[in-house]
mmCIF file of C-alpha atoms in Angstrom:
data_model
loop_
_atom_site.group_PDB
_atom_site.id
_atom_site.type_symbol
_atom_site.label_atom_id
_atom_site.label_comp_id
_atom_site.label_asym_id
_atom_site.label_seq_id
_atom_site.Cartn_x
_atom_site.Cartn_y
_atom_site.Cartn_z
ATOM 1 C CA MET A 1 155.242 -7.995 169.112
ATOM 2 C CA VAL A 2 153.390 -8.508 172.395
ATOM 3 C CA GLN A 3 151.968 -11.998 172.787
ATOM 4 C CA LYS A 4 148.417 -12.260 174.084
ATOM 5 C CA ALA A 5 147.654 -14.019 177.351
ATOM 6 C CA LYS A 6 145.401 -17.085 177.336
ATOM 7 C CA ILE A 7 142.329 -17.270 179.568
ATOM 8 C CA LEU A 8 140.714 -20.675 180.150
ATOM 9 C CA LEU A 9 136.891 -20.693 180.385
ATOM 10 C CA VAL A 10 135.457 -23.912 181.845
ATOM 11 C CA ASP A 11 131.678 -24.520 181.825
ATOM 12 C CA ASP A 12 129.486 -27.398 180.624
ATOM 13 C CA ARG A 13 126.849 -25.007 179.251
ATOM 14 C CA PRO A 14 127.610 -23.461 175.811
ATOM 15 C CA GLU A 15 125.435 -20.415 176.577
ATOM 16 C CA ASN A 16 127.532 -19.659 179.689
ATOM 17 C CA LEU A 17 130.753 -19.909 177.699
ATOM 18 C CA LEU A 18 129.272 -17.561 175.096
ATOM 19 C CA ALA A 19 128.345 -15.058 177.814
ATOM 20 C CA LEU A 20 131.862 -15.188 179.299
ATOM 21 C CA GLU A 21 133.391 -14.628 175.870
ATOM 22 C CA ALA A 22 131.139 -11.608 175.323
ATOM 23 C CA ILE A 23 132.178 -10.122 178.683
ATOM 24 C CA LEU A 24 135.922 -10.769 178.311
ATOM 25 C CA SER A 25 136.357 -10.040 174.591
ATOM 26 C CA ALA A 26 137.064 -6.383 175.428
ATOM 27 C CA LEU A 27 140.321 -7.467 177.112
ATOM 28 C CA ASP A 28 141.635 -8.504 173.661
ATOM 29 C CA GLN A 29 143.266 -11.712 174.923
ATOM 30 C CA THR A 30 143.021 -15.325 173.727
ATOM 31 C CA LEU A 31 139.936 -17.054 175.172
ATOM 32 C CA VAL A 32 140.046 -20.860 175.277
ATOM 33 C CA ARG A 33 136.871 -22.914 175.873
ATOM 34 C CA ALA A 34 136.561 -26.162 177.823
ATOM 35 C CA SER A 35 133.184 -27.837 178.350
ATOM 36 C CA SER A 36 134.303 -30.195 181.134
ATOM 37 C CA GLY A 37 136.946 -30.649 183.795
ATOM 38 C CA GLU A 38 138.642 -33.331 181.719
ATOM 39 C CA GLU A 39 138.797 -31.021 178.697
ATOM 40 C CA ALA A 40 140.250 -28.246 180.859
ATOM 41 C CA LEU A 41 143.007 -30.525 182.199
ATOM 42 C CA LYS A 42 143.855 -31.563 178.638
ATOM 43 C CA ALA A 43 144.204 -27.911 177.553
ATOM 44 C CA LEU A 44 146.472 -27.226 180.534
ATOM 45 C CA LEU A 45 148.903 -29.930 179.397
ATOM 46 C CA THR A 46 150.083 -27.923 176.404
ATOM 47 C CA ASP A 47 149.270 -24.235 176.986
ATOM 48 C CA ASP A 48 150.115 -21.631 179.624
ATOM 49 C CA PHE A 49 147.209 -19.597 181.009
ATOM 50 C CA ALA A 50 147.030 -16.287 182.875
ATOM 51 C CA VAL A 51 143.849 -17.215 184.757
ATOM 52 C CA ILE A 52 141.138 -19.913 184.804
ATOM 53 C CA LEU A 53 137.401 -19.202 185.139
ATOM 54 C CA LEU A 54 135.957 -22.438 186.466
ATOM 55 C CA ASP A 55 132.272 -23.348 186.873
ATOM 56 C CA VAL A 56 131.579 -25.241 190.100
ATOM 57 C CA GLN A 57 128.491 -27.263 189.082
ATOM 58 C CA MET A 58 129.473 -29.581 186.227
ATOM 59 C CA PRO A 59 128.457 -33.197 185.556
ATOM 60 C CA GLY A 60 131.174 -35.785 186.107
ATOM 61 C CA MET A 61 134.240 -33.953 187.366
ATOM 62 C CA ASP A 62 132.971 -30.819 189.125
ATOM 63 C CA GLY A 63 134.873 -27.562 189.633
ATOM 64 C CA PHE A 64 136.298 -28.513 193.027
ATOM 65 C CA GLU A 65 137.706 -31.804 191.715
ATOM 66 C CA THR A 66 139.098 -30.092 188.598
ATOM 67 C CA ALA A 67 140.801 -27.438 190.751
ATOM 68 C CA ALA A 68 142.337 -30.161 192.941
ATOM 69 C CA HIS A 69 143.920 -31.774 189.863
ATOM 70 C CA ILE A 70 145.207 -28.390 188.649
ATOM 71 C CA LYS A 71 146.804 -27.608 192.013
ATOM 72 C CA ARG A 72 148.496 -31.026 192.176
ATOM 73 C CA ARG A 73 150.393 -30.440 188.932
ATOM 74 C CA GLU A 74 153.735 -28.645 189.165
ATOM 75 C CA ARG A 75 153.144 -26.922 185.818
ATOM 76 C CA THR A 76 149.717 -25.506 186.668
ATOM 77 C CA ARG A 77 149.442 -25.151 190.436
ATOM 78 C CA ASP A 78 150.219 -21.416 190.454
ATOM 79 C CA ILE A 79 147.617 -20.436 187.834
ATOM 80 C CA PRO A 80 144.926 -18.261 189.504
ATOM 81 C CA ILE A 81 141.454 -19.874 189.561
ATOM 82 C CA ILE A 82 138.222 -17.866 189.803
ATOM 83 C CA PHE A 83 135.260 -20.082 190.696
ATOM 84 C CA LEU A 84 131.865 -19.259 189.182
ATOM 85 C CA THR A 85 128.714 -20.739 190.722
ATOM 86 C CA ALA A 86 124.996 -20.379 190.069
ATOM 87 C CA ILE A 87 124.101 -21.449 193.603
ATOM 88 C CA ASN A 88 125.204 -19.769 196.800
ATOM 89 C CA HIS A 89 125.321 -22.486 199.459
ATOM 90 C CA GLY A 90 126.627 -20.125 202.129
ATOM 91 C CA PRO A 91 130.013 -19.630 203.844
ATOM 92 C CA HIS A 92 130.886 -23.341 203.999
ATOM 93 C CA HIS A 93 130.507 -23.737 200.230
ATOM 94 C CA THR A 94 132.562 -20.583 199.621
ATOM 95 C CA PHE A 95 135.282 -21.744 202.017
ATOM 96 C CA ARG A 96 135.491 -25.035 200.123
ATOM 97 C CA GLY A 97 136.246 -23.016 197.000
ATOM 98 C CA TYR A 98 139.142 -21.189 198.638
ATOM 99 C CA ALA A 99 140.383 -24.435 200.195
ATOM 100 C CA ALA A 100 140.482 -25.937 196.695
ATOM 101 C CA GLY A 101 142.898 -23.181 195.662
ATOM 102 C CA ALA A 102 140.644 -20.465 194.234
ATOM 103 C CA VAL A 103 141.758 -16.834 194.421
ATOM 104 C CA ASP A 104 138.155 -15.649 194.117
ATOM 105 C CA TYR A 105 134.630 -17.062 194.246
ATOM 106 C CA ILE A 106 131.834 -15.306 192.326
ATOM 107 C CA SER A 107 128.124 -16.152 192.432
ATOM 108 C CA LYS A 108 125.977 -15.889 189.300
ATOM 109 C CA PRO A 109 124.513 -13.653 188.084
ATOM 110 C CA PHE A 110 127.680 -11.591 188.412
ATOM 111 C CA ASP A 111 128.462 -8.014 187.456
ATOM 112 C CA PRO A 112 130.255 -8.145 184.058
ATOM 113 C CA TRP A 113 132.344 -5.064 184.913
ATOM 114 C CA VAL A 114 133.555 -6.588 188.175
ATOM 115 C CA LEU A 115 134.449 -9.913 186.541
ATOM 116 C CA ARG A 116 136.280 -8.197 183.688
ATOM 117 C CA ALA A 117 138.214 -5.971 186.128
ATOM 118 C CA LYS A 118 139.310 -8.949 188.254
ATOM 119 C CA VAL A 119 140.405 -10.983 185.248
ATOM 120 C CA SER A 120 142.327 -8.006 183.804
ATOM 121 C CA VAL A 121 144.393 -7.731 187.005
ATOM 122 C CA PHE A 122 145.587 -11.332 186.682
ATOM 123 C CA VAL A 123 146.256 -10.893 182.960
ATOM 124 C CA GLU A 124 148.407 -7.828 183.661
ATOM 125 C CA LEU A 125 150.388 -9.648 186.358
ATOM 126 C CA TYR A 126 150.903 -12.623 184.027
ATOM 127 C CA MET A 127 152.191 -10.369 181.220
ATOM 128 C CA LYS A 128 154.600 -8.571 183.566
ATOM 129 C CA ASN A 129 155.904 -11.899 184.881
ATOM 130 C CA CYS A 130 156.484 -13.070 181.298
ATOM 131 C CA GLN A 131 158.413 -9.882 180.492
ATOM 132 C CA LEU A 132 160.560 -10.288 183.596
ATOM 133 C CA ARG A 133 161.364 -13.906 182.728
ATOM 134 C CA GLU A 134 162.332 -12.981 179.161
ATOM 135 C CA GLN A 135 164.573 -10.139 180.312
ATOM 136 C CA ALA A 136 166.189 -12.323 182.972
ATOM 137 C CA SER A 137 166.844 -14.997 180.336
ATOM 138 C CA LEU A 138 168.478 -12.467 177.993
ATOM 139 C CA LEU A 139 170.616 -11.193 180.832
ATOM 140 C CA ARG A 140 171.719 -14.709 181.739
ATOM 141 C CA LEU A 141 172.807 -15.296 178.126
ATOM 142 C CA GLN A 142 174.885 -12.114 178.254
ATOM 143 C CA LEU A 143 176.542 -13.120 181.508
ATOM 144 C CA GLU A 144 177.220 -16.678 180.348
ATOM 145 C CA GLY A 145 178.782 -15.307 177.157
ATOM 146 C CA GLY A 146 181.627 -14.008 179.313
ATOM 147 C CA ARG A 147 181.438 -10.428 178.064
ATOM 148 C CA GLN A 148 183.652 -8.111 180.061
ATOM 149 C CA SER A 149 184.285 -4.400 180.794
ATOM 150 C CA SER A 150 181.633 -2.088 179.328
ATOM 151 C CA GLU A 151 179.262 -4.940 178.526
ATOM 152 C CA ALA A 152 179.564 -6.157 182.120
ATOM 153 C CA LYS A 153 178.581 -2.686 183.271
ATOM 154 C CA GLU A 154 175.600 -2.751 180.925
ATOM 155 C CA SER A 155 174.584 -6.107 182.373
ATOM 156 C CA ALA A 156 174.827 -4.739 185.901
ATOM 157 C CA GLY A 157 172.628 -1.836 184.841
ATOM 158 C CA LEU A 158 170.106 -4.216 183.306
ATOM 159 C CA LEU A 159 170.111 -6.255 186.509
ATOM 160 C CA ALA A 160 169.270 -3.126 188.480
ATOM 161 C CA GLU A 161 166.496 -2.279 186.019
ATOM 162 C CA LEU A 162 165.022 -5.780 186.297
ATOM 163 C CA SER A 163 165.123 -5.527 190.077
ATOM 164 C CA ALA A 164 163.298 -2.194 189.919
ATOM 165 C CA ARG A 165 160.654 -3.650 187.585
ATOM 166 C CA LEU A 166 160.136 -6.588 189.895
ATOM 167 C CA ALA A 167 159.705 -4.159 192.789
ATOM 168 C CA ALA A 168 156.977 -2.414 190.763
ATOM 169 C CA VAL A 169 155.190 -5.753 190.239
ATOM 170 C CA GLU A 170 155.491 -6.456 193.972
ATOM 171 C CA GLU A 171 153.796 -3.111 194.639
ATOM 172 C CA GLN A 172 151.002 -4.026 192.214
ATOM 173 C CA ALA A 173 150.550 -7.370 193.969
ATOM 174 C CA GLU A 174 150.217 -5.538 197.270
ATOM 175 C CA ALA A 175 147.590 -3.251 195.757
ATOM 176 C CA LEU A 176 145.759 -6.300 194.358
ATOM 177 C CA SER A 177 145.591 -7.869 197.814
ATOM 178 C CA LYS A 178 144.052 -4.695 199.189
ATOM 179 C CA GLN A 179 141.564 -4.533 196.307
ATOM 180 C CA LEU A 180 140.390 -8.120 196.813
ATOM 181 C CA ASP A 181 140.304 -7.568 200.565
ATOM 182 C CA GLU A 182 137.363 -5.221 200.013
ATOM 183 C CA THR A 183 135.238 -8.075 198.653
ATOM 184 C CA ALA A 184 136.363 -11.145 200.558
ATOM 185 C CA GLU A 185 139.061 -11.604 203.157
ATOM 186 C CA ALA A 186 139.672 -15.222 202.207
ATOM 187 C CA ALA A 187 140.179 -14.264 198.563
ATOM 188 C CA ALA A 188 142.796 -11.691 199.532
ATOM 189 C CA VAL A 189 144.655 -14.243 201.653
ATOM 190 C CA ALA A 190 144.616 -16.844 198.859
ATOM 191 C CA THR A 191 145.745 -14.321 196.248
ATOM 192 C CA ALA A 192 148.509 -12.930 198.441
ATOM 193 C CA ALA A 193 149.864 -16.448 199.021
ATOM 194 C CA HIS A 194 149.784 -17.217 195.293
ATOM 195 C CA LEU A 195 151.546 -14.002 194.298
ATOM 196 C CA GLU A 196 154.084 -14.346 197.100
ATOM 197 C CA ARG A 197 155.261 -17.666 195.675
ATOM 198 C CA LYS A 198 155.526 -16.281 192.151
ATOM 199 C CA LEU A 199 157.296 -13.067 193.112
ATOM 200 C CA SER A 200 159.679 -14.666 195.607
ATOM 201 C CA GLY A 201 160.698 -17.145 192.891
ATOM 202 C CA LEU A 202 161.445 -14.294 190.485
ATOM 203 C CA ARG A 203 163.339 -12.430 193.193
ATOM 204 C CA ARG A 204 165.485 -15.527 193.878
ATOM 205 C CA ALA A 205 166.208 -15.867 190.149
ATOM 206 C CA LEU A 206 167.402 -12.259 189.996
ATOM 207 C CA ASP A 207 169.510 -12.639 193.131
ATOM 208 C CA ALA A 208 171.198 -15.653 191.546
ATOM 209 C CA LEU A 209 172.316 -13.452 188.644
ATOM 210 C CA GLU A 210 174.053 -10.964 190.935
ATOM 211 C CA PRO A 211 177.870 -10.994 190.628
ATOM 212 C CA GLY A 212 179.312 -13.099 193.459
ATOM 213 C CA ALA A 213 176.085 -15.085 193.930
ATOM 214 C CA GLY A 214 176.374 -18.718 195.050
ATOM 215 C CA GLY A 215 178.062 -20.890 192.451
ATOM 216 C CA ALA A 216 179.838 -17.949 190.780
ATOM 217 C CA SER A 217 183.094 -18.410 192.669
ATOM 218 C CA GLY A 218 185.711 -21.059 191.945
#
C-alpha cells in the first residue's frame, strides 16, 4: 500500500487555503493546513512533508521568518519551500525569498496548472526518496543478518538495482533543474543545491552498504 505524501499549506486567510486545496486536490495527496507560521512549525515537529507552500505576507511571523526557522532545524531544513505572495516588490523581494531557502517564488494570482505541476514534481521526488530509503533499510537488515552464498548474491543484485534506481532519480533531478531554469535562474540554483544534498546523502548510504566499505573489515 503506497503511503500518500503530505503537503503543508501555510496562509493566514482561510479563502486562500481553500483555493490551494481545490487546486492541489487532483494530486490525491494529504493536504495539511496551517494558518500561521507558528502553526506551521508545530506541524513540522511531528510530520514529514514533501513540500511546503508558504504565504509571504502573514501577521506576526511572516513567511521569511517562518522559512528561516524551518531551515535552521535539522529535521526540516531540506524540505522544499515554494513562496506565494500577493505583492510583487521586484527583484530584491524575490531574491530575499531565495535567500531564505525557497526553491521557487510565485506571485498571485498564479496559474493553477503551473502550481500543480511544480508541486507534483516535488511530491514525486519525495516518494522516490522514501522508496529508496525503505529498500536500503531492508537490504541493510539482510546484510546484518549474516546471510551467505545465494542470499549474498541476491543482496548484491538488490544493491545494484538500488544504485540504478538512484541514478534514475538523479536524472529526474537534473531534468527538474532544467525545467525550473526556464522560469527563474535563482530557483533552479536553489533547487539543484537542495536535491544535490539529498541525493548525495542517499548515494553515500548506498556506498556504505557495498561489500568492503569502510567499517566492514576487521
